[in-house]
mmCIF file of C-alpha atoms and ligand atoms in Angstrom:
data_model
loop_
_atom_site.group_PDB
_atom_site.id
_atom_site.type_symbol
_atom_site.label_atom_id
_atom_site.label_comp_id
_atom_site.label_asym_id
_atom_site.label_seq_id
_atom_site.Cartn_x
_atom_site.Cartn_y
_atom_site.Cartn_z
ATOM 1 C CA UNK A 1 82.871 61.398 -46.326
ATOM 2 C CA UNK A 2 82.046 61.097 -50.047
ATOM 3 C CA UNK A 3 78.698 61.968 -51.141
ATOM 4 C CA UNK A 4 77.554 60.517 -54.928
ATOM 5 C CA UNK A 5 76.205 63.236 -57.803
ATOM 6 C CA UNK A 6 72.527 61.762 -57.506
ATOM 7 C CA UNK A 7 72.728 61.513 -53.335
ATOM 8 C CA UNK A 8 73.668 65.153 -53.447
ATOM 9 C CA UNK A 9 70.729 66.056 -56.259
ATOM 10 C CA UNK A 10 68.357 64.207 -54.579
ATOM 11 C CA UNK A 11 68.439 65.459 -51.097
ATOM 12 C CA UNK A 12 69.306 69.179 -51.745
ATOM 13 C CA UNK A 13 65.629 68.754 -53.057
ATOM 14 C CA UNK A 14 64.555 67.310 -50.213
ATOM 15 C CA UNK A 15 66.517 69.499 -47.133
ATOM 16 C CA UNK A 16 68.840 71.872 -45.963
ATOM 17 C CA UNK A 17 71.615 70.155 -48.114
ATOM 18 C CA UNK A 18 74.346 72.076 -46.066
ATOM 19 C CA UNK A 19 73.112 71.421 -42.460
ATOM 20 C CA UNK A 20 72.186 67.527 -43.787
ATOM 21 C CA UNK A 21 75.788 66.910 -44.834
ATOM 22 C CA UNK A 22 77.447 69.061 -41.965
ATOM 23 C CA UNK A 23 76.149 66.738 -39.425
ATOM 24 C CA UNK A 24 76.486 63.628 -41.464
ATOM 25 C CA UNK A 25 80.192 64.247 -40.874
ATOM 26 C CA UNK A 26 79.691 64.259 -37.185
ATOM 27 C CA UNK A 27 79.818 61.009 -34.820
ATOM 28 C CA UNK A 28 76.545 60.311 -33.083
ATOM 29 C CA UNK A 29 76.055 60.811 -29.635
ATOM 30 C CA UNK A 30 75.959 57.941 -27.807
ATOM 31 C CA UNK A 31 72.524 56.534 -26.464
ATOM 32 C CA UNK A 32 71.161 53.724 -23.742
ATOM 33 C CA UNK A 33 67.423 52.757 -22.833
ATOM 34 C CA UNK A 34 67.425 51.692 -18.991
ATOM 35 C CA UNK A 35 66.112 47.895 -18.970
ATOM 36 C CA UNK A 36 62.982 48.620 -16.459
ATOM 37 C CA UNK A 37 63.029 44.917 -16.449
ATOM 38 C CA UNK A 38 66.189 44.348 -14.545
ATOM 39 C CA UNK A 39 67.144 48.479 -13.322
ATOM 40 C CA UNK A 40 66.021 50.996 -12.956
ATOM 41 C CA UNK A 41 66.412 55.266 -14.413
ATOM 42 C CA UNK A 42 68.077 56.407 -11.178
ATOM 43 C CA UNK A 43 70.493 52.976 -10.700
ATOM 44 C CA UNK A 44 71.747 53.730 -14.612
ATOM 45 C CA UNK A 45 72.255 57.539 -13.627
ATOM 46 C CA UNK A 46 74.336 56.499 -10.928
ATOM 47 C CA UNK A 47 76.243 54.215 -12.910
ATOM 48 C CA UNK A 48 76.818 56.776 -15.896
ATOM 49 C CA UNK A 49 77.562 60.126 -13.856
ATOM 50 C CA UNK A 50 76.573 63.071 -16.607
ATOM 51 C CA UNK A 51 74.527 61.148 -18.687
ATOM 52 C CA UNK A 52 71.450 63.608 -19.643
ATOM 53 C CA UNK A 53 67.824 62.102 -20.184
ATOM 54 C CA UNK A 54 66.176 61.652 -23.944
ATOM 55 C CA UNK A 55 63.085 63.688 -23.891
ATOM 56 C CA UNK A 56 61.238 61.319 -25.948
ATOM 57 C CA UNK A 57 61.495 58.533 -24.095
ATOM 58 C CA UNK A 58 61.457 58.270 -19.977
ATOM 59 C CA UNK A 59 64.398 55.619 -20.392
ATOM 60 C CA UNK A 60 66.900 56.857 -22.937
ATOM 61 C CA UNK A 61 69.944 58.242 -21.755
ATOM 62 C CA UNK A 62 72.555 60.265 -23.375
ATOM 63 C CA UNK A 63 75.702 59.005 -22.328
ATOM 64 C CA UNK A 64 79.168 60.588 -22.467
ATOM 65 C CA UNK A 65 81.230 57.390 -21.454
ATOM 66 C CA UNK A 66 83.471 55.598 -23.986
ATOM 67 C CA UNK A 67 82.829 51.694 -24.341
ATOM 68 C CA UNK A 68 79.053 51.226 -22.613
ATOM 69 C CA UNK A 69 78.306 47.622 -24.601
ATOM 70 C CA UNK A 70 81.428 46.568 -22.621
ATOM 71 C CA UNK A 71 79.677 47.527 -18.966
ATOM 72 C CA UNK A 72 78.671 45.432 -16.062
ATOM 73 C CA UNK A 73 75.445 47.115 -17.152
ATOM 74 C CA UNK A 74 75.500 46.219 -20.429
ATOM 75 C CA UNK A 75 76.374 42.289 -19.624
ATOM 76 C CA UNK A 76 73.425 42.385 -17.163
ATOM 77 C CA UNK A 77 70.950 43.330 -18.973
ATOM 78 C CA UNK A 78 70.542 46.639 -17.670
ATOM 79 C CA UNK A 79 70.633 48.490 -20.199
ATOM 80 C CA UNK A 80 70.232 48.390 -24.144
ATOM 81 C CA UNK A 81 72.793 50.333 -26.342
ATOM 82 C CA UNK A 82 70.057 52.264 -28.890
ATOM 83 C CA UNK A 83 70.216 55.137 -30.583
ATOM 84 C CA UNK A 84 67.663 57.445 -29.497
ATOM 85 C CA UNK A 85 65.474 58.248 -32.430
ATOM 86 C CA UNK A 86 65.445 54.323 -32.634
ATOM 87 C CA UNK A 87 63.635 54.281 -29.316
ATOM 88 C CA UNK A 88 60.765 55.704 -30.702
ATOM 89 C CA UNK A 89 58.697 53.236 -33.044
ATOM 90 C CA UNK A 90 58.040 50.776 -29.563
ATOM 91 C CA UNK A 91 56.795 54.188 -27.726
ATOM 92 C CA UNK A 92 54.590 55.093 -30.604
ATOM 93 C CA UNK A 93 52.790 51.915 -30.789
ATOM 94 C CA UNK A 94 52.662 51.911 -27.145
ATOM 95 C CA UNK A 95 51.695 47.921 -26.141
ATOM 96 C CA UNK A 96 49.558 47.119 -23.676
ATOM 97 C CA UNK A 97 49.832 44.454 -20.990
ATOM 98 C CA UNK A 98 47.898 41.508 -21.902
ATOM 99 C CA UNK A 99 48.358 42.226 -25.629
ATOM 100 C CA UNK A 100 49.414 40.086 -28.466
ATOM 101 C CA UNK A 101 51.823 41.813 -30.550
ATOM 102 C CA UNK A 102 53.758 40.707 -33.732
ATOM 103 C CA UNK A 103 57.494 42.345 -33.964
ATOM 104 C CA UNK A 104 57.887 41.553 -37.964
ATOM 105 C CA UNK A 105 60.910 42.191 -38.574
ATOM 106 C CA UNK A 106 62.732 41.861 -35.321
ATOM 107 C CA UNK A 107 66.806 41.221 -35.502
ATOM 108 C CA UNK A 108 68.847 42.175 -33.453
ATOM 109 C CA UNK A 109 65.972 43.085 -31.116
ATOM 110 C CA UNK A 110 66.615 46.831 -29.663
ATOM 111 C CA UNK A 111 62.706 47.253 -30.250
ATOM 112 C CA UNK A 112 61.423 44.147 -29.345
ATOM 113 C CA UNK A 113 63.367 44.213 -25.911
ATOM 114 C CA UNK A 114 61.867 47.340 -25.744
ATOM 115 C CA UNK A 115 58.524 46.338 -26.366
ATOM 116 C CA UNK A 116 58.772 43.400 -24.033
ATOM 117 C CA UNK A 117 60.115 46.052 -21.352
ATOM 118 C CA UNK A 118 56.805 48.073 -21.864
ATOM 119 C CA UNK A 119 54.732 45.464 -21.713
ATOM 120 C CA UNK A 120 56.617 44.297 -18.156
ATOM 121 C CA UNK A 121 56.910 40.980 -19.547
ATOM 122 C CA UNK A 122 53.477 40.298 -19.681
ATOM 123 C CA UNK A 123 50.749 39.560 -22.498
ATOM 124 C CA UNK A 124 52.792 37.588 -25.519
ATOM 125 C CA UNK A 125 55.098 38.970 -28.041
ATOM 126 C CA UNK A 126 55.919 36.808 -31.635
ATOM 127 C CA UNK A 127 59.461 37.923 -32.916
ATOM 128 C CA UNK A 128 59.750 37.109 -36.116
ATOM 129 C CA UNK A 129 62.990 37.410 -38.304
ATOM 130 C CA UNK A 130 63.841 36.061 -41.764
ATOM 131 C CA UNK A 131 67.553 35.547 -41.747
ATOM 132 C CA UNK A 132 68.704 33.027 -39.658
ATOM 133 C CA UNK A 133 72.015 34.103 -39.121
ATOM 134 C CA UNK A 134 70.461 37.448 -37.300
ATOM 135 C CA UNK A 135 68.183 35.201 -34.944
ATOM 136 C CA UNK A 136 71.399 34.763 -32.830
ATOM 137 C CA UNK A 137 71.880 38.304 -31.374
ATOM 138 C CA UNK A 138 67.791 38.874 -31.198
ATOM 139 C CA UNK A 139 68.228 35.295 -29.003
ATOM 140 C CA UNK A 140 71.002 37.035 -26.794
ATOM 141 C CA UNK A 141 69.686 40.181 -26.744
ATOM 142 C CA UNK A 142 66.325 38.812 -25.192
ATOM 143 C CA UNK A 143 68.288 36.571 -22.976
ATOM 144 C CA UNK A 144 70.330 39.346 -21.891
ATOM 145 C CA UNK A 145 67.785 41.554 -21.068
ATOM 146 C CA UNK A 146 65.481 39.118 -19.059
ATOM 147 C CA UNK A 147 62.255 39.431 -21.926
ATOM 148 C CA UNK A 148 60.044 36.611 -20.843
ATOM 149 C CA UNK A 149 56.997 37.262 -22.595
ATOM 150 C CA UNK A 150 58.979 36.489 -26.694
ATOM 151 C CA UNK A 151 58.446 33.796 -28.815
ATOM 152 C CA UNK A 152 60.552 33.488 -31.670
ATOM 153 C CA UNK A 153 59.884 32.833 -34.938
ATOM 154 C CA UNK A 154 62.341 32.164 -38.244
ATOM 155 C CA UNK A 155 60.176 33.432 -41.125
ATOM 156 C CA UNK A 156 59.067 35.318 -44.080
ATOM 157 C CA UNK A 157 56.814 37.621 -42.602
ATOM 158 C CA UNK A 158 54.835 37.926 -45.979
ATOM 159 C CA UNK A 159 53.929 33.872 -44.049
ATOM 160 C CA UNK A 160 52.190 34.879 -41.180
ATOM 161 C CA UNK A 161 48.787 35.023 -41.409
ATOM 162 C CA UNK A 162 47.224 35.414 -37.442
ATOM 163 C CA UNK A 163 45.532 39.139 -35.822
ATOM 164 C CA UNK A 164 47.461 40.656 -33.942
ATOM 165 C CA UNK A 165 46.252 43.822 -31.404
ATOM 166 C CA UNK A 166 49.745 45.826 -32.167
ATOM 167 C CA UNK A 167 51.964 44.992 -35.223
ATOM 168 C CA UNK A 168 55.360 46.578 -35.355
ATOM 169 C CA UNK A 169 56.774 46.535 -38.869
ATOM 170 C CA UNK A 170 60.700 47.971 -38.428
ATOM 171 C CA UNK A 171 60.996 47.739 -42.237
ATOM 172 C CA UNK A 172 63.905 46.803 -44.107
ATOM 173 C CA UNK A 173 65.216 49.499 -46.187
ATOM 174 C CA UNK A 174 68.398 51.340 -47.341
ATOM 175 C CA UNK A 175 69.229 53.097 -43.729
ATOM 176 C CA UNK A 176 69.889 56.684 -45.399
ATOM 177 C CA UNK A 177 69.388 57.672 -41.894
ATOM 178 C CA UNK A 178 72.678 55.895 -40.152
ATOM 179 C CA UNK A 179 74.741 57.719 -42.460
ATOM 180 C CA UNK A 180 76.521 58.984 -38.745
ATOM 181 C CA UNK A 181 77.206 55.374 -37.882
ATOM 182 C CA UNK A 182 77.707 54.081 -41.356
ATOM 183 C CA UNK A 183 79.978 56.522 -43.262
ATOM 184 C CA UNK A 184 79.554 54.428 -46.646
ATOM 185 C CA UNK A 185 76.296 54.465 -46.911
ATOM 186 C CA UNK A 186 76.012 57.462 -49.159
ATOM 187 C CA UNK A 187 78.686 55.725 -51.522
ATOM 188 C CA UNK A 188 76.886 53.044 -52.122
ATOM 189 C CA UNK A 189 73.783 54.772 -52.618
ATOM 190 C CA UNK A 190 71.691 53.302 -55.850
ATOM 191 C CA UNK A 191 68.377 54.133 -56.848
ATOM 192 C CA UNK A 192 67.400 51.056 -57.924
ATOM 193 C CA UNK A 193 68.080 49.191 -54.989
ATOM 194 C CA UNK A 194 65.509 51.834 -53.282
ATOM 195 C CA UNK A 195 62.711 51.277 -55.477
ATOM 196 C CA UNK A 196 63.785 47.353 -54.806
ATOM 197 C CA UNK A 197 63.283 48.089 -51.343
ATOM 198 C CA UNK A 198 60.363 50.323 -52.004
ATOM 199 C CA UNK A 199 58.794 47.152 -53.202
ATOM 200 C CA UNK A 200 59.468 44.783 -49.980
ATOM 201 C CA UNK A 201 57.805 47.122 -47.800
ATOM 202 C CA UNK A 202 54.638 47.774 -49.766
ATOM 203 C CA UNK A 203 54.352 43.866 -50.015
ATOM 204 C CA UNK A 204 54.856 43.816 -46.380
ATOM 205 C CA UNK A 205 52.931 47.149 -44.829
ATOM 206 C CA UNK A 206 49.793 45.344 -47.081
ATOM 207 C CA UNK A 207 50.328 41.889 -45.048
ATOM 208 C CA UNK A 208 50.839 43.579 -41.715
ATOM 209 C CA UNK A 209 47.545 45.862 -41.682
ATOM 210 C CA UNK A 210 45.868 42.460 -43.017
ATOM 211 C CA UNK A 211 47.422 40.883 -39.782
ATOM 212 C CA UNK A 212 45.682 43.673 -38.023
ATOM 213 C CA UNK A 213 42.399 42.639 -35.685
ATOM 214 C CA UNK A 214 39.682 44.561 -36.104
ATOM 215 C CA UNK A 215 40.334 48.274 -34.458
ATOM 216 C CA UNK A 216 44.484 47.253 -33.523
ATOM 217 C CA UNK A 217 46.776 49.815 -34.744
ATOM 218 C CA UNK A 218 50.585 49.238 -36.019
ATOM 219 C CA UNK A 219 53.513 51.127 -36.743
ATOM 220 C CA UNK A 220 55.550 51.138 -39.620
ATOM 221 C CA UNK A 221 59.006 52.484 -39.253
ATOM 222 C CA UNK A 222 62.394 53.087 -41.038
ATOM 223 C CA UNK A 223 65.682 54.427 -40.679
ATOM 224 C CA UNK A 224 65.766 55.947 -43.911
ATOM 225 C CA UNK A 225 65.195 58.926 -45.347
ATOM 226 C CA UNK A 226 64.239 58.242 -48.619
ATOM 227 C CA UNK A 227 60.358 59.723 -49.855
ATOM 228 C CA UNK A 228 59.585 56.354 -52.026
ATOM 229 C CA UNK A 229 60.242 53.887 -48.613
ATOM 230 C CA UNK A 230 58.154 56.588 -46.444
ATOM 231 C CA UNK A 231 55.951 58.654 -47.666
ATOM 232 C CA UNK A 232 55.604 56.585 -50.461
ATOM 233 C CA UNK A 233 54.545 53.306 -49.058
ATOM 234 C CA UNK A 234 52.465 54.786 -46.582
ATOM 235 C CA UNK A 235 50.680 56.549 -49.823
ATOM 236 C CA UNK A 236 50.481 53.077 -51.263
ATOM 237 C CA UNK A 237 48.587 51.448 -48.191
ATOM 238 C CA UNK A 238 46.053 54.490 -47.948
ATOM 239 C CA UNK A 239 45.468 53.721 -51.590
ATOM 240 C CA UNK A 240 44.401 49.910 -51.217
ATOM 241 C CA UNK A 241 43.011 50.026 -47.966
ATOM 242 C CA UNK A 242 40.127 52.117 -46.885
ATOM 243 C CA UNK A 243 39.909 51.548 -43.247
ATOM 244 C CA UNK A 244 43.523 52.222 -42.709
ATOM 245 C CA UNK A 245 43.558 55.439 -40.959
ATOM 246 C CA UNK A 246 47.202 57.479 -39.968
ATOM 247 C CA UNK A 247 47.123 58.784 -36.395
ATOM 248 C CA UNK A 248 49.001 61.761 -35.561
ATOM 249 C CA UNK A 249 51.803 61.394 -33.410
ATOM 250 C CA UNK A 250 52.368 63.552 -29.850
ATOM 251 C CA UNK A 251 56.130 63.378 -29.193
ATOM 252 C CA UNK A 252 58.583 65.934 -27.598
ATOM 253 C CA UNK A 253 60.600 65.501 -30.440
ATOM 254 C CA UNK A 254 61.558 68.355 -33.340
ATOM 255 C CA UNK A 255 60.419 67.134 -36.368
ATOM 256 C CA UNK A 256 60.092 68.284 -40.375
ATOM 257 C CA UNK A 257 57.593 68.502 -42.862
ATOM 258 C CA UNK A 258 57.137 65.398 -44.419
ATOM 259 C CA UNK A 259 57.336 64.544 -48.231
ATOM 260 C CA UNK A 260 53.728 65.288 -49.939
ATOM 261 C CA UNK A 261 55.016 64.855 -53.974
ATOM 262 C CA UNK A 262 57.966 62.622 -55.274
ATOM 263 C CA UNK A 263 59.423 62.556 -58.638
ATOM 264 C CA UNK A 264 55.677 63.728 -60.049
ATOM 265 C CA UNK A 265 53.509 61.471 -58.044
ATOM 266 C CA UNK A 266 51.329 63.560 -55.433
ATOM 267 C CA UNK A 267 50.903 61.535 -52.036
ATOM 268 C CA UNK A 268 47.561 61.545 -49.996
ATOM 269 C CA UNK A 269 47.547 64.785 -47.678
ATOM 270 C CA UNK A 270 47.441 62.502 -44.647
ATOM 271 C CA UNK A 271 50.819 61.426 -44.493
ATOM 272 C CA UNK A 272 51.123 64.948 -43.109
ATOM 273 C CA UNK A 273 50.992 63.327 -39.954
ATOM 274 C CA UNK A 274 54.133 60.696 -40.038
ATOM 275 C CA UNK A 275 57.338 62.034 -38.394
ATOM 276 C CA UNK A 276 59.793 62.516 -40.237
ATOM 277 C CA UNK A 277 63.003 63.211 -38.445
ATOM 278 C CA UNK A 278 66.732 64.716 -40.273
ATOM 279 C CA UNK A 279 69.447 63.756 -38.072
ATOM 280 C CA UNK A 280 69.646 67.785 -38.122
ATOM 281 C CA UNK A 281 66.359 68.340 -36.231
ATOM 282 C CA UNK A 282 67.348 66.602 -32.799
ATOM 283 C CA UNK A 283 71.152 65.754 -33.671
ATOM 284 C CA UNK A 284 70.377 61.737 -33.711
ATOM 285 C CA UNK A 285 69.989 59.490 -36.611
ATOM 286 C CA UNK A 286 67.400 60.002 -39.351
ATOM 287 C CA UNK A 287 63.903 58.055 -38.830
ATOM 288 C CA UNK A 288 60.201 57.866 -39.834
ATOM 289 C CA UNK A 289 57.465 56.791 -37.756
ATOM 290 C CA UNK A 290 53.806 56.264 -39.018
ATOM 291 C CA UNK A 291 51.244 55.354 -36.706
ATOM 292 C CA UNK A 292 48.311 52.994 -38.317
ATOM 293 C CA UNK A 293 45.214 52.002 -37.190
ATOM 294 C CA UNK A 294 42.515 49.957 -38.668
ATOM 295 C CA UNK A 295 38.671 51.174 -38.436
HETATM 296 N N1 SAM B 301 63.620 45.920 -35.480
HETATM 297 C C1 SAM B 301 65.035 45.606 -35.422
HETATM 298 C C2 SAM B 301 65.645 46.262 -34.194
HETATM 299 O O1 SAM B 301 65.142 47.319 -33.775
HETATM 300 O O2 SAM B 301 66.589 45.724 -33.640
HETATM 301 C C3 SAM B 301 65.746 46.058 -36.680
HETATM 302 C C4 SAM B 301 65.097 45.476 -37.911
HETATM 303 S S1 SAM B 301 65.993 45.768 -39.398
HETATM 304 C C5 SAM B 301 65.572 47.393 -39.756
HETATM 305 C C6 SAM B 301 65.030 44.864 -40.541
HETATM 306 C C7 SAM B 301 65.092 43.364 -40.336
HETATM 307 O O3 SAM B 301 64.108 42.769 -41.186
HETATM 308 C C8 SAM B 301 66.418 42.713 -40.725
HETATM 309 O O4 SAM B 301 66.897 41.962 -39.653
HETATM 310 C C9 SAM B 301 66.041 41.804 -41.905
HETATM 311 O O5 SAM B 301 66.806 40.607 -41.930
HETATM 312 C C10 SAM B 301 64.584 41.531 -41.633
HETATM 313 N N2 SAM B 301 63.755 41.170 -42.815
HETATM 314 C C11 SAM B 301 63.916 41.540 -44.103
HETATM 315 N N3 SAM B 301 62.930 41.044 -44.860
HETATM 316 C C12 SAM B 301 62.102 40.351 -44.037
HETATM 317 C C13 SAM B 301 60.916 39.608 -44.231
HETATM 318 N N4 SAM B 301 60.366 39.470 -45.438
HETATM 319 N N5 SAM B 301 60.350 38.999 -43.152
HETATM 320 C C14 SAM B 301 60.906 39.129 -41.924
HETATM 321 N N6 SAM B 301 62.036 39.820 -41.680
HETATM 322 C C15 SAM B 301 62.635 40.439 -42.718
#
């Protein structure tokens, strides 16, 4: 794997350069979420002898078995193929039954399924995705998996305008954190693109805690690692929006420090409490979670 000047400059600042890149070279394990839906923990188990449980989340399963999206299992709806540290944004905003609950940014779906699977296909769930071309899996995907409780919808998000009790907003951004699954990332790493990026989601974190009813919480999520997409936005919202409060976030997960000062600018103390999470720490992908509520 090749690794760019400024990707190496940057992140030795950021990590334990040498345990980052080690495990950057190293294939992800593989992941499922049971489908409560349509199986069940025990009936997957069965299915997948050795497979060993996620402690984050009560349906995640490590799984050693080559080929899982090409299962019975898989085909039925059973089970979801999701990385684990990907499982955790839907658990962290934890839905209710009954709830209305806006999924933002929602193609191919591994979140909204999940969110749908939480909710046990009750209360009402808008899925909203702005490229067309990527409503096509989220439609299978929900099909697949038997999630009643969706509606679709084919928009810019910075469009909707409606409260919702849970928002999840799965950002997009420049997925420093599937560097295991997408070796060229780091070679195609730009700077610019990130403050680009950087941008869209402080446009979008701004609309979504607007979309907010009075006392809902949402949860803003990435698969990056990069301070000015985390950190950074999350500073951004606290600055513009008094009532938005950061929760702290109870997980049996390992998780690191997060980023308090980037490239001079000094972030508000309470992003203390987003997770941050180095592939390192629990040997899955890289992600940060930040749980929002309004008051
Ligand atoms: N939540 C999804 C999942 O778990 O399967 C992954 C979402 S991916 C990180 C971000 C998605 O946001 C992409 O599908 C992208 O097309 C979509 N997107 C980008 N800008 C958007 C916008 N302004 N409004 C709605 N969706 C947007």
């Amino acid at each position: 794997m090749e690794f760019k000047d400024n990707f190496i400059n940057r992140y030795k600042e950021l990590t334990d350069l040498d345990k980052f890149l080690e495990i950057c070279q190293i294939p992800l394990r593989k992941s499922v979420r049971v489908n409560t839906l349509k199986s069940s923990v025990s009936e997957i188990k069965k299915a997948f002898p050795g497979s060993k449980p996620v402690p984050w989340c009560e349906e995640g399963l490590w799984v050693s078995q080559r080929g899982v999206g090409n299962t019975p299992e898989h085909f039925l709806g059973k089970i979801y193929v999701q990385e684990a540290a990907s499982m955790i944004p839907p658990i962290v905003l934890s839905p209710k039954k009954e709830e209305l609950v806006l999924d933002c940014c929602a193609a191919p779906g591994s979140k909204t399924t999940q969110l749908s699977m939480m909710m046990k296909n009750s209360g009402l769930i808008i899925a909203n995705e702005l490229d067309y071309i990527r409503m096509k899996p989220l439609d299978i995907n929900l099909e697949r998996c038997g999630c009643l409780n969706v509606l679709k919808t084919n928009m810019d998000a910075m469009h909707i305008r409606t409260n919702f009790d849970k928002i999840l907003l799965d950002a997009p951004c420049s997925g420093i954190g599937t560097i295991r699954k997408s070796p060229k990332t780091p070679q195609i790493y730009n700077t610019n693109m990130i403050k680009k990026l950087a941008g869209v989601q402080k446009s979008l974190i701004l609309r979504m805690f607007d979309n907010l009813s009075e006392s809902g919480t949402m949860t803003y999520s990435t698969c990056t690692l990069e301070p000015e997409e985390n950190e950074g936005v999350i500073n951004f919202l606290l600055e513009r929006r008094d009532n938005a409060k950061i929760q702290n976030i109870n997980l049996n997960i390992k998780r690191s420090p997060a980023v308090l000062e980037f490239e001079g600018k000094k972030y508000n103390e309470e992003v203390k409490k987003c997770l941050r999470i180095w592939p390192q720490d629990n040997d899955t992908e890289g992600f940060f979670v930040t749980k929002i509520t309004k008051q």
